Amino acid sequence: NDCPRLLERMFKTYYGPDGPDNNINNVVVQDSCLRGGASLVSLPTKGNGMATKFATPNALRPDGTYDIGSPTVPDLLKSNSWDFVIMNDHTQSPARL
């Protein structure tokens, strides 16, 4: 389940240079710090843990690094260029601390 990248792909398809408005200036970028089963309390302390899990050919970027999202919440929030931020708890236990 990779909803952030799914949404990025959908927006790029519609709003990007191949979309109906054919606007090459539309930039859609997402970043995420995802960890299955994490809560809003555990994610900032444990991060996503992906560096050791997703070093796969499908995650390999042209520059030789791997697309693993932001490893920690502080890394994710370093950028101040966000239009919006979505925080989501483990969907089976919303808002449970």
C-alpha positions as MATLAB code, in Angstrom:
seq = 'NDCPRLLERMFKTYYGPDGPDNNINNVVVQDSCLRGGASLVSLPTKGNGMATKFATPNALRPDGTYDIGSPTVPDLLKSNSWDFVIMNDHTQSPARL';
ca = [
       0.000    0.000    0.000;
       1.782    3.103   -1.218;
      -0.914    5.757   -1.315;
       1.509    8.735   -1.437;
       3.213    7.537   -4.621;
      -0.123    6.489   -6.126;
      -1.468   10.021   -5.617;
       1.730   11.537   -6.999;
       1.397    9.431  -10.152;
      -2.294   10.298  -10.535;
      -1.650   14.047  -10.157;
       1.310   13.982  -12.542;
      -0.799   12.162  -15.114;
      -3.605   14.716  -14.904;
      -1.815   17.975  -14.103;
       1.580   17.363  -15.671;
       2.822   17.956  -19.211;
       0.721   15.071  -20.579;
      -2.473   16.148  -18.812;
      -5.415   18.019  -20.328;
      -3.986   21.472  -19.580;
      -0.567   20.446  -20.970;
       1.234   22.570  -18.382;
       4.874   21.631  -17.951;
       5.142   24.082  -15.022;
       2.905   22.002  -12.755;
       5.118   20.170  -10.303;
       3.749   17.396   -8.149;
       6.093   16.047   -5.497;
       5.303   13.869   -2.533;
       7.412   12.562    0.287;
       6.465   10.255    3.086;
       7.623    8.535    6.227;
       5.605    5.323    6.278;
       5.899    2.356    8.641;
       3.313   -0.401    8.744;
       1.492   -0.563   12.072;
       3.108    2.629   13.368;
       1.251    5.179   15.441;
       1.654    8.936   15.600;
       3.691    8.319   18.759;
       6.026    5.583   17.463;
       6.718    6.914   13.952;
       8.697   10.010   15.070;
      10.916    7.867   17.296;
      11.406    4.836   15.022;
      11.189    6.370   11.549;
      10.248    4.281    8.552;
      12.965    1.599    8.788;
      13.063    1.264    4.997;
      16.789    1.665    4.388;
      17.376   -2.025    5.070;
      14.150   -3.300    3.491;
      13.723   -1.593    0.148;
      17.109   -1.707   -1.515;
      15.467   -3.394   -4.509;
      15.783   -2.868   -8.269;
      12.292   -1.301   -8.401;
      13.289    1.317   -5.809;
      16.599    2.193   -7.499;
      16.826    5.787   -8.717;
      18.944    6.932  -11.673;
      21.479    8.496   -9.254;
      22.103    5.120   -7.546;
      20.160    5.880   -4.353;
      16.961    4.108   -3.354;
      13.503    5.663   -3.165;
      12.630    4.909    0.445;
      10.853    8.132    1.345;
      12.076   10.193    4.268;
      13.699    7.940    6.852;
      12.435   10.021    9.780;
       9.675   12.537   10.485;
      12.209   15.355   11.123;
      13.776   14.614    7.704;
      10.328   14.765    6.148;
       9.487   18.104    7.736;
      12.819   19.819    6.957;
      11.409   21.197    3.735;
       9.128   24.183    4.067;
       7.832   23.898    0.511;
       4.783   21.804    1.347;
       1.341   22.855    0.183;
      -0.162   20.443    2.685;
       0.849   17.751    5.175;
      -1.229   14.681    5.985;
      -0.656   12.775    9.203;
      -2.324    9.404    9.459;
      -2.415    6.951   12.324;
      -2.573    3.186   11.856;
      -5.941    2.891   10.147;
      -7.177    0.078   12.395;
      -6.654    2.099   15.538;
      -7.186    5.798   14.770;
      -6.069    8.248   17.445;
      -5.171    5.491   19.897;
      -2.037    6.423   21.819;
];
